[in-house]
Tab-separated table of C-alpha atoms in Angstrom:
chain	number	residue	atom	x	y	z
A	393	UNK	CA	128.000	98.037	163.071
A	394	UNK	CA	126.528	100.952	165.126
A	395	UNK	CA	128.119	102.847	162.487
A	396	UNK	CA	126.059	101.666	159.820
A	397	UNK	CA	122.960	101.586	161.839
A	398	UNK	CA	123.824	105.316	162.655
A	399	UNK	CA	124.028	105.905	159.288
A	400	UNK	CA	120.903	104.003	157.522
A	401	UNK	CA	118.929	105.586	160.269
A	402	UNK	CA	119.857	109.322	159.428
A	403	UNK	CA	118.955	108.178	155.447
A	404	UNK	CA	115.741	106.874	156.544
A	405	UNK	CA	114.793	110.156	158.933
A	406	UNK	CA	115.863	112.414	155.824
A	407	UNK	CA	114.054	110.864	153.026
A	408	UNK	CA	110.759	110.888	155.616
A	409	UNK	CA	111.114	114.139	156.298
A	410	UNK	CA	112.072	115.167	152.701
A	411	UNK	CA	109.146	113.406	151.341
A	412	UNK	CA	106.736	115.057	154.117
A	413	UNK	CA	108.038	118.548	153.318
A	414	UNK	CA	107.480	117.463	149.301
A	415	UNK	CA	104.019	116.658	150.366
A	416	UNK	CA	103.449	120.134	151.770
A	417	UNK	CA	104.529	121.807	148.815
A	418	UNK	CA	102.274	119.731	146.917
A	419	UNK	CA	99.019	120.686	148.965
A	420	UNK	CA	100.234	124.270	149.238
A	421	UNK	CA	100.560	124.359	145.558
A	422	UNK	CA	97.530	122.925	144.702
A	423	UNK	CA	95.704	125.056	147.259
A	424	UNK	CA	96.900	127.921	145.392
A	425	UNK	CA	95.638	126.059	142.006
A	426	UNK	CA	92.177	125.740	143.675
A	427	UNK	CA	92.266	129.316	144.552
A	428	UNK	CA	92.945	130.642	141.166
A	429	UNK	CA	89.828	128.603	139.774
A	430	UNK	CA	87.531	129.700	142.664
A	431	UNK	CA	88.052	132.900	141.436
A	432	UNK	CA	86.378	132.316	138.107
A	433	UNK	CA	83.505	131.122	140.387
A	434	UNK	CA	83.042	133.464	143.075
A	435	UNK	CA	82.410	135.329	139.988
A	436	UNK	CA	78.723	134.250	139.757
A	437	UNK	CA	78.416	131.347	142.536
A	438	UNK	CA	77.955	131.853	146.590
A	439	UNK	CA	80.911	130.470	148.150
A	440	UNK	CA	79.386	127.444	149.337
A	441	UNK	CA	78.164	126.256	145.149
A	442	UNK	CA	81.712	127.587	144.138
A	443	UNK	CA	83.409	125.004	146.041
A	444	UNK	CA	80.826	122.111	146.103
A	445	UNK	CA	81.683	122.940	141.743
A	446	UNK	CA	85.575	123.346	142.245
A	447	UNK	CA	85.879	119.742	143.400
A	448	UNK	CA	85.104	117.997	139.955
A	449	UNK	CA	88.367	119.738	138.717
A	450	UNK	CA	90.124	120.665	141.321
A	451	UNK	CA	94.083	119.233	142.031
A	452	UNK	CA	93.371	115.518	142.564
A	453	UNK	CA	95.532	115.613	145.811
A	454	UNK	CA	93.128	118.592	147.357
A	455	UNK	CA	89.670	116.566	146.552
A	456	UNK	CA	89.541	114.612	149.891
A	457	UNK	CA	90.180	117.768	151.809
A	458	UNK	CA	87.462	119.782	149.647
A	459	UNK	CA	84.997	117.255	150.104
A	460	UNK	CA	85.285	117.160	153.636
A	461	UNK	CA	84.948	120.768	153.743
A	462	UNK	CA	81.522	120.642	151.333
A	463	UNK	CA	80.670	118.278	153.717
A	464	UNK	CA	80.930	120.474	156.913
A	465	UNK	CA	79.739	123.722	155.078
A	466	UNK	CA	76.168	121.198	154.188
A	467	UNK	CA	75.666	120.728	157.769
A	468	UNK	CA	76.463	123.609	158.817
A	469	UNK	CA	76.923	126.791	157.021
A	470	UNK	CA	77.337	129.069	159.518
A	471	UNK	CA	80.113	127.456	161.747
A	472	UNK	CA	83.754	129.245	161.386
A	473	UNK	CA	85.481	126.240	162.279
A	474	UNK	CA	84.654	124.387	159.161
A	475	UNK	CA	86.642	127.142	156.865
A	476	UNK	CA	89.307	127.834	159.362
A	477	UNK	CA	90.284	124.130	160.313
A	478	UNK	CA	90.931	123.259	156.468
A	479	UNK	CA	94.567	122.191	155.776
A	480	UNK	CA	95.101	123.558	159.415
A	481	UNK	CA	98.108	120.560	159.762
A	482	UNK	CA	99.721	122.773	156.983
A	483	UNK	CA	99.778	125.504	159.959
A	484	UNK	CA	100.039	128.032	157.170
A	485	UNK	CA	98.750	131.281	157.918
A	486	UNK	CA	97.917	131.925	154.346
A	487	UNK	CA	95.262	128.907	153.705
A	488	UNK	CA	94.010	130.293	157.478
A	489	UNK	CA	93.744	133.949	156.142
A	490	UNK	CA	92.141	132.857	152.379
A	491	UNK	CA	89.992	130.584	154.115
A	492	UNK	CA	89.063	132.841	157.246
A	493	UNK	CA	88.100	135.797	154.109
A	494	UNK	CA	86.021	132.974	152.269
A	495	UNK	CA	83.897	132.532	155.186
A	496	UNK	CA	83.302	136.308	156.188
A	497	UNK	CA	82.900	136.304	152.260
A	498	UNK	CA	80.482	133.515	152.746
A	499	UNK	CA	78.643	134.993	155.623
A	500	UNK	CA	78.220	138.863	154.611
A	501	UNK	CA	78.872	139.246	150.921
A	502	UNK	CA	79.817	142.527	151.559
A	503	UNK	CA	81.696	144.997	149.219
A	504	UNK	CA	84.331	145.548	151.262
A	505	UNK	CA	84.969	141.713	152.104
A	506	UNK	CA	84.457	141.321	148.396
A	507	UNK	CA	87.296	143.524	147.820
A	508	UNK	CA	89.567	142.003	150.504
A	509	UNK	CA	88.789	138.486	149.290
A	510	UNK	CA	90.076	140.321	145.705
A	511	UNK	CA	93.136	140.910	147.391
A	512	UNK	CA	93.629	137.632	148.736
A	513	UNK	CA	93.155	136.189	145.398
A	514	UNK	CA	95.488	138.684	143.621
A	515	UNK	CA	98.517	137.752	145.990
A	516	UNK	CA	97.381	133.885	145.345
A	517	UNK	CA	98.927	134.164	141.767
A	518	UNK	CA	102.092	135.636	143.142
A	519	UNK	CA	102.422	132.750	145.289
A	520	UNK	CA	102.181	130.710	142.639
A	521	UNK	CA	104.917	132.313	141.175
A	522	UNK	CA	106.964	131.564	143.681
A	523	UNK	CA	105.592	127.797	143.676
A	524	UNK	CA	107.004	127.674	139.901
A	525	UNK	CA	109.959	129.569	140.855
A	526	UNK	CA	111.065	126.961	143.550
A	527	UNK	CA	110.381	124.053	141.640
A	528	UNK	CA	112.644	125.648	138.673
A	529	UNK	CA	115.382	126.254	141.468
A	530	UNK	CA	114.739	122.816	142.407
A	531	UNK	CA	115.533	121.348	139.077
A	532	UNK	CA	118.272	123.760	138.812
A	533	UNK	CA	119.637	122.101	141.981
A	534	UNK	CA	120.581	119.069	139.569
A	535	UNK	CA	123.582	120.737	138.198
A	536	UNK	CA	125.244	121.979	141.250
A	537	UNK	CA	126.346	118.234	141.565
A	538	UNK	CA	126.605	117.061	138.136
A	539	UNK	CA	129.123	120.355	138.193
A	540	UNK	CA	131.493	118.373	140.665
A	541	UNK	CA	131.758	114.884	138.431
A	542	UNK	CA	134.232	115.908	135.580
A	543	UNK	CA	136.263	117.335	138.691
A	544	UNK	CA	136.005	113.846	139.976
A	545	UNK	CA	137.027	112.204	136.792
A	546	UNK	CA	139.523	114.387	136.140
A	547	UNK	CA	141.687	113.824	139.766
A	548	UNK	CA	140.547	110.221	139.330
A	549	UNK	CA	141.928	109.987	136.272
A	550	UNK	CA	145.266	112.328	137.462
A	551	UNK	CA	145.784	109.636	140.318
A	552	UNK	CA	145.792	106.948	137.423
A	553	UNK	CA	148.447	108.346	135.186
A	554	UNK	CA	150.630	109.168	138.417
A	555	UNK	CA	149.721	105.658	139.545
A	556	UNK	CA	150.688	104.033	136.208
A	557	UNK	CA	153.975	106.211	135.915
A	558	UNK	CA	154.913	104.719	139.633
A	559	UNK	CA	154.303	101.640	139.149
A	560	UNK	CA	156.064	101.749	135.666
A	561	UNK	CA	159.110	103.398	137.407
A	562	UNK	CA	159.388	100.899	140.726
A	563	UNK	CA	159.682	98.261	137.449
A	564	UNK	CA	156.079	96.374	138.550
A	565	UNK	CA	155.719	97.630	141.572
A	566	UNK	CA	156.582	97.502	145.105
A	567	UNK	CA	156.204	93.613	145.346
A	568	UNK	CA	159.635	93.421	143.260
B	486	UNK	CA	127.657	96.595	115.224
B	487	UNK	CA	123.973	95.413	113.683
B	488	UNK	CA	122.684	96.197	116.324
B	489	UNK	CA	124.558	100.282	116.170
B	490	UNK	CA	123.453	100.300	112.809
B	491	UNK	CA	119.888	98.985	113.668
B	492	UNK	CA	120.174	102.110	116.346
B	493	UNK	CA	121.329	104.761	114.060
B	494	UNK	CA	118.227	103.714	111.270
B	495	UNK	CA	115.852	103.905	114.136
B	496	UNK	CA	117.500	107.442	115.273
B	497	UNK	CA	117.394	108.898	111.799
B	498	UNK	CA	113.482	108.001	111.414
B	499	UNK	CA	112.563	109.710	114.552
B	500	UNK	CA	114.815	112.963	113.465
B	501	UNK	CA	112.585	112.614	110.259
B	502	UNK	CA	109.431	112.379	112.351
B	503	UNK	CA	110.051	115.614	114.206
B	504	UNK	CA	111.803	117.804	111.939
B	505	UNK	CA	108.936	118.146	110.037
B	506	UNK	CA	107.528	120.661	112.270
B	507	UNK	CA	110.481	122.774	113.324
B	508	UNK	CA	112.028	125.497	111.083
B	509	UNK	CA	115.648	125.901	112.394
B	510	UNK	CA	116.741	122.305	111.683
B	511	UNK	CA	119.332	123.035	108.832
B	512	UNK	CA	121.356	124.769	111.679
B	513	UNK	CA	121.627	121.003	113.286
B	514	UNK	CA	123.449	118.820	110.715
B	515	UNK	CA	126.427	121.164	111.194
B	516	UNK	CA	127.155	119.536	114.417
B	517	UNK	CA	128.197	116.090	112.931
B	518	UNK	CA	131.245	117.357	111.305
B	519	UNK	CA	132.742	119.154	114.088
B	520	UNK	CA	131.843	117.045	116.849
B	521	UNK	CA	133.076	114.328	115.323
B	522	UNK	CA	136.619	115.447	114.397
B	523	UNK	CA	136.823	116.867	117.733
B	524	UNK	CA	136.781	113.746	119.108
B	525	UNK	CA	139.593	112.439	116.760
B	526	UNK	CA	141.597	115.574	117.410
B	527	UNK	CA	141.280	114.937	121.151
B	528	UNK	CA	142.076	111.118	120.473
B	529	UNK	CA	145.142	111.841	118.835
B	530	UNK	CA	145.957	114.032	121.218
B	531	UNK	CA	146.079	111.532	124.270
B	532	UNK	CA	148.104	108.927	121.732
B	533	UNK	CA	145.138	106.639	121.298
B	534	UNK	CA	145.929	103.757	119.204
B	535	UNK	CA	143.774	103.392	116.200
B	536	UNK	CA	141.690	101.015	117.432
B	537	UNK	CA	140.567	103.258	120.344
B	538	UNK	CA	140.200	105.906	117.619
B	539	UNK	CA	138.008	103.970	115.961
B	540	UNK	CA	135.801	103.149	118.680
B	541	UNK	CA	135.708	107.062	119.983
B	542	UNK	CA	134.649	107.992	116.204
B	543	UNK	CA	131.714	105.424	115.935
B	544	UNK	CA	130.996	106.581	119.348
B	545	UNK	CA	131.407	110.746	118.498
B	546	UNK	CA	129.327	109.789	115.541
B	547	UNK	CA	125.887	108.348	117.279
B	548	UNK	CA	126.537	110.898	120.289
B	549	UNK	CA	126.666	113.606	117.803
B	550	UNK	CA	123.096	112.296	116.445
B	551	UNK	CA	121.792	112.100	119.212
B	552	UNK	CA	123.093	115.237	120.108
B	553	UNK	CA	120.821	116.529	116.933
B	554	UNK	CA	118.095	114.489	118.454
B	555	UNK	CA	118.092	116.069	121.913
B	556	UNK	CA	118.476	119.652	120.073
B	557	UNK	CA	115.510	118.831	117.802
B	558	UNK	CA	113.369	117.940	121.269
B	559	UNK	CA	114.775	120.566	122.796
B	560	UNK	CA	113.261	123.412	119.802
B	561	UNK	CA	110.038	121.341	119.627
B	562	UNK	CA	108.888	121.526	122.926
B	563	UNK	CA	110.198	125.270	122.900
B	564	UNK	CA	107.934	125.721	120.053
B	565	UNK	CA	105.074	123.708	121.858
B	566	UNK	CA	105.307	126.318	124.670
B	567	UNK	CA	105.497	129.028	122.571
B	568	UNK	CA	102.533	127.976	120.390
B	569	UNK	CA	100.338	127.385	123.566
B	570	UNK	CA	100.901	130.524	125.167
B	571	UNK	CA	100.760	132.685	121.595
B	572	UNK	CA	97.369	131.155	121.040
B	573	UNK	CA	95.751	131.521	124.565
B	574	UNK	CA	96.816	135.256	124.512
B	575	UNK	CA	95.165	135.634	121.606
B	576	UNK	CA	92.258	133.376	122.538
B	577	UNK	CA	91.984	135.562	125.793
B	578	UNK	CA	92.040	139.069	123.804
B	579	UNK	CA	89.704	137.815	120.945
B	580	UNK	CA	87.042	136.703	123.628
B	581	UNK	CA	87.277	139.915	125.632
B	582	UNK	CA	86.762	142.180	122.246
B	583	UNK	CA	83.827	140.064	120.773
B	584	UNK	CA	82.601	138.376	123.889
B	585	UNK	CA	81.479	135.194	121.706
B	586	UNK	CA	83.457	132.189	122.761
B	587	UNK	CA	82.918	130.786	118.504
B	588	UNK	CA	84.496	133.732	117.315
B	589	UNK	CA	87.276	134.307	119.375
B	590	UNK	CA	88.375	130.607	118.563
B	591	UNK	CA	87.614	131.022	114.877
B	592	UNK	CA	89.815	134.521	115.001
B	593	UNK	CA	92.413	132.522	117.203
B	594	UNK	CA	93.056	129.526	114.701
B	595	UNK	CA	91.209	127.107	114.372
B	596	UNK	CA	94.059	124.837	113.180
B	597	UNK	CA	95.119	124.552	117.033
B	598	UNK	CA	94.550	121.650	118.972
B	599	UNK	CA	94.454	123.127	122.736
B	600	UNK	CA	92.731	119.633	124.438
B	601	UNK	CA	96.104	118.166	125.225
B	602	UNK	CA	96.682	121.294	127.839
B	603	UNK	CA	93.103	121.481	128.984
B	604	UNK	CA	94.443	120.203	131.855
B	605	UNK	CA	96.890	123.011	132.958
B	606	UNK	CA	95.488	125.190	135.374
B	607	UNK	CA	95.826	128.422	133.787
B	608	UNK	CA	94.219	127.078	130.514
B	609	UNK	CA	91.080	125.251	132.346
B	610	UNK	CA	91.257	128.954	134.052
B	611	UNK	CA	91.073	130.684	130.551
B	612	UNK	CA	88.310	128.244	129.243
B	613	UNK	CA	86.147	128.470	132.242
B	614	UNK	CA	86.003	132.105	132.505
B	615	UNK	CA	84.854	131.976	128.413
B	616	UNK	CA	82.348	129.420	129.648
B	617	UNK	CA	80.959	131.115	132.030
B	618	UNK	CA	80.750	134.462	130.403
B	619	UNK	CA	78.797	132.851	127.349
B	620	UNK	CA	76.278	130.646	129.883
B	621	UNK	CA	76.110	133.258	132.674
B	622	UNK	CA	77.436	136.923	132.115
B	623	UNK	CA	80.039	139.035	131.094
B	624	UNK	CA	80.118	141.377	133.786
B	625	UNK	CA	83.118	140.140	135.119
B	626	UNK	CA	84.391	138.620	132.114
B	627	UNK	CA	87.123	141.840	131.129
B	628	UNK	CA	88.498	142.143	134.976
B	629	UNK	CA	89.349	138.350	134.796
B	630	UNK	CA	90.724	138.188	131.618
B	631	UNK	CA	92.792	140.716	131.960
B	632	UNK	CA	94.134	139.133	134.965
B	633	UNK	CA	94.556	135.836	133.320
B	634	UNK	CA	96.652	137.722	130.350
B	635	UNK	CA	98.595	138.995	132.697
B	636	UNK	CA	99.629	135.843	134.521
B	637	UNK	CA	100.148	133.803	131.029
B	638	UNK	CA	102.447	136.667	130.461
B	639	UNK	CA	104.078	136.175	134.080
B	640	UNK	CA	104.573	132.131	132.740
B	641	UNK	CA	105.975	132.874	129.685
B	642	UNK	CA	108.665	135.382	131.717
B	643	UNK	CA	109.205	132.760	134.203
B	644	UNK	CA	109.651	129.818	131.547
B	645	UNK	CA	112.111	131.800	129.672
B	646	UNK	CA	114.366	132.543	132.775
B	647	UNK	CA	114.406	129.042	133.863
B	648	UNK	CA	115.636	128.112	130.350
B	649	UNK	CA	118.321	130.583	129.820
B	650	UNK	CA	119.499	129.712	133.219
B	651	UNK	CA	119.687	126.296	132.536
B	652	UNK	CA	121.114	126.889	129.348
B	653	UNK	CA	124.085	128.772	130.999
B	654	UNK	CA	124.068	126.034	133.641
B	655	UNK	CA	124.594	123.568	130.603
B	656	UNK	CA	127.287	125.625	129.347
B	657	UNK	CA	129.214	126.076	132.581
B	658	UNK	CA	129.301	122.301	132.741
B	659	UNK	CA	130.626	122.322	129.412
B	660	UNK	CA	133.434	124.695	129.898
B	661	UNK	CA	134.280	122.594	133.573
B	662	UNK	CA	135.090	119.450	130.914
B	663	UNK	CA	136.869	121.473	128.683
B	664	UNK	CA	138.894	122.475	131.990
B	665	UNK	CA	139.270	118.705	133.074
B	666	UNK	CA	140.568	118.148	129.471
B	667	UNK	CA	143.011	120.641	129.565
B	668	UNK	CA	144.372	119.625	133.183
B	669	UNK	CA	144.354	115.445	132.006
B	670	UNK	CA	146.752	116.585	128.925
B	671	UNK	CA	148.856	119.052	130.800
B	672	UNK	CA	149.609	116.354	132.747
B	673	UNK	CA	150.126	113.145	130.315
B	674	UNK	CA	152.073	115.681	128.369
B	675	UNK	CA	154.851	116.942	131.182
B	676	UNK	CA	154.938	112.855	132.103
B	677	UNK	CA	155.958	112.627	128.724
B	678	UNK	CA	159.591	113.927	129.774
B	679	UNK	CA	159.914	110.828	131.950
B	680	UNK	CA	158.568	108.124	130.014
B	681	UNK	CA	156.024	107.640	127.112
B	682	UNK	CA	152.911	106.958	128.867
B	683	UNK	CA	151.439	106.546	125.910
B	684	UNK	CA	153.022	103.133	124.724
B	685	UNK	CA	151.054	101.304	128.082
B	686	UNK	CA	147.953	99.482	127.612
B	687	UNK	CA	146.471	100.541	131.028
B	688	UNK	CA	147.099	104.283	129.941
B	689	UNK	CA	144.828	103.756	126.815
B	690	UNK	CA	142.412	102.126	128.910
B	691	UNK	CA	141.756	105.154	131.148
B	692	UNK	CA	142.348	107.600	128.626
B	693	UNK	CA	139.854	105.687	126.589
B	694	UNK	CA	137.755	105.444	129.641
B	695	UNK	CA	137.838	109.054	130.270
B	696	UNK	CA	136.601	110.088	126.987
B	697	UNK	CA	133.721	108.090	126.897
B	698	UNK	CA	132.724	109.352	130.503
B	699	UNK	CA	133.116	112.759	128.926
B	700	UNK	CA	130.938	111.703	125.952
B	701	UNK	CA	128.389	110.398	128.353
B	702	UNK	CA	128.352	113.288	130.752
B	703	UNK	CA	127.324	115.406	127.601
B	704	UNK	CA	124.656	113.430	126.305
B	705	UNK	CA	122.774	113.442	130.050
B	706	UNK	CA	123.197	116.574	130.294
B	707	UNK	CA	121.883	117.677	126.628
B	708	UNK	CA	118.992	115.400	127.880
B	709	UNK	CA	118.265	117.659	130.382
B	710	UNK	CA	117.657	119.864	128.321
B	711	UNK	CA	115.014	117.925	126.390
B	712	UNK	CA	112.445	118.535	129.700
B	713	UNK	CA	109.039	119.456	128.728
B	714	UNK	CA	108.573	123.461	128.968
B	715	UNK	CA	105.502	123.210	130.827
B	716	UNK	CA	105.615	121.845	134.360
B	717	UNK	CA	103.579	118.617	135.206
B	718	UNK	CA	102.869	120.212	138.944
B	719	UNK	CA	100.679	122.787	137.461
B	720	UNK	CA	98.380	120.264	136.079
B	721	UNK	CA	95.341	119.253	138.198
């Protein structure tokens, strides 16, 4: 019994943690998304109208977390904490970096942060590369154990024909 | 057996309905013939009785449709893929040499429907950057473009890599049932020296089993390959 328990537990604690780390990659991915359309609007908005616009389309799992942030940056436009604490229970130093940029973007408008913000933005669509890449490996995944069941079917069906010839052999079987 | 026949109508009207638009469909109807002596050839290789026989060739014979099927999928939403990212390349380079959002769609092809993708990020990407160059300016316009060519290309690269690898993936499995096939008959055959196998009913039975397994593993896995060439997650 404390076998099974033992077992149904360690199920349960892998698909929670599987489906938290699928979550993750979600938010990280649309993140990245959001990223590469703020870059069409940094073009010609401040930072503050380019996100309050990016909402409408932005990746429907990212819209509570952008709102939030409009929110904050309405109050308060000059506070760091409102950039820097987005998606901070990602603890990914990448959203901190993009969204530590956005705010010296937001706050200066300066060349130079204009060109580092570039950067940022240029090394977004790498990463979301390597978002598509992963998901591809992911699905690629599938095969590694569909690989093993002809393998299966073939000993299975190896132990059958020995099993058949034994049996045939022993004249019914052992019970004779 | 209405309700196979009733199964092979309805799979015959929906080759019909997609073959229309794909050019390399003559290639398909090949597959019937060998397919389906195959599986004969393999039946009377494991002694089926004809009765098993028959069953594996009705069964060879909607697997091998449905192998068309898949294949027919499989070069339409290649195509699809193909089509979409051919036109927003040329979309994108039309725009950046006349800057007029009309014209680049009228030099583009008209005849393409794009709203079904609008969706995908790199094509709400493509159309906003055209947007705002024609309402706001086109100062920016070239850099961005450029940039968005250059990551369509990137997709397209990407797409095609994931597909030959799955491809190869696909074939690997293949050559692992050939393999199981090979081992299964080696090993009826030298059993053959002791008794004949063959003459039991419960060696039919698996035999029989074992090649519709096989049958089955093929058709999930030509499903696979069916998947849609652009990636849900990169919707918003």
């Amino acid at each position: 019994m404390k076998y099974i328990i033992i077992i149904i537990y360690g199920i349960w604690f892998y698909q929670r943690k599987n489906k938290a780390r699928m979550e993750r990659r979600k938010i990280k991915l649309a993140f990245s998304i959001w990223l590469r359309q703020m870059e069409v609007l940094l073009a010609y908005n401040t930072v503050s109208v380019a996100i309050d616009k990016s909402i409408e389309e932005a990746p429907t799992n990212l819209k509570p977390y952008l709102s939030q942030l409009n929110q904050q940056i309405k109050t308060n436009p000059q506070l760091e904490d409102s950039y820097t604490n987005f998606l901070k229970e990602l603890e990914d130093i990448k959203i901190e970096r993009t969204m530590h940029h956005l705010y010296r973007y937001a706050l200066l408008g300066t060349a130079d942060v204009e060109n580092q913000l570039t950067r940022i933005i240029e090394e977004n669509a790498e990463e979301l590369r390597k978002h598509r890449k992963a998901i591809f490996e992911s699905q690629l995944s599938f095969y590694s154990v569909y690989g093993l069941i002809p393998m299966i079917l073939m000993s299975l069906i190896v132990l059958g024909i020995l099993f058949i010839v034994l049996t045939y052999l022993m004249k019914g079987g052992w019970q004779a | 057996m209405i309700l196979v026949v009733v199964f092979v109508l309805v799979l015959l009207f929906e080759i019909k309905a997609i073959k229309k638009d794909i050019k390399g469909f003559k290639d398909s109807w090949f597959l019937i013939i060998p397919l389906l002596f195959s599986i004969v050839v393999l039946g009377r290789m494991f002694k089926l009785k004809p009765l098993y026989l028959l069953y594996l060739s009705i069964m060879g014979f909607i697997s091998s449709l449905l192998l068309i099927y898949f294949n027919l999928q499989y070069m339409a939403k290649r195509d699809n893929f193909y089509r979409l990212t051919d036109y927003l390349l040329r979309l994108s380079n039309y725009y950046r040499i006349y800057q007029k959002a009309q014209t680049a769609y009228e030099k583009a092809g008209l005849d393409y429907d794009l709203s079904p993708y609008h969706q995908h990020y790199l094509v709400k990407s493509l159309l906003e950057i055209m947007q705002v160059g024609e309402t706001v300016s086109h100062d920016k316009t070239e850099y961005q473009l450029k940039r968005i060519e250059y990551d369509i290309e990137k997709w397209i690269q990407d797409t095609r890599q994931y597909q030959l690898q799955e491809k190869q993936h696909f074939q690997r499995l293949m050559m692992l049932i050939g393999f199981s096939l090979a081992i299964i008959y080696l090993t009826q055959k030298m059993l053959h020296h002791i008794l004949e196998i063959h003459r039991l009913s419960s060696y039919q039975n698996l035999i029989f089993i074992f090649l519709s397994s096989i049958l089955i593993i093929i058709l999930i896995s030509s499903k696979r390959l069916t998947k849609n060439w652009i990636l849900k997650e990169e919707y918003l």
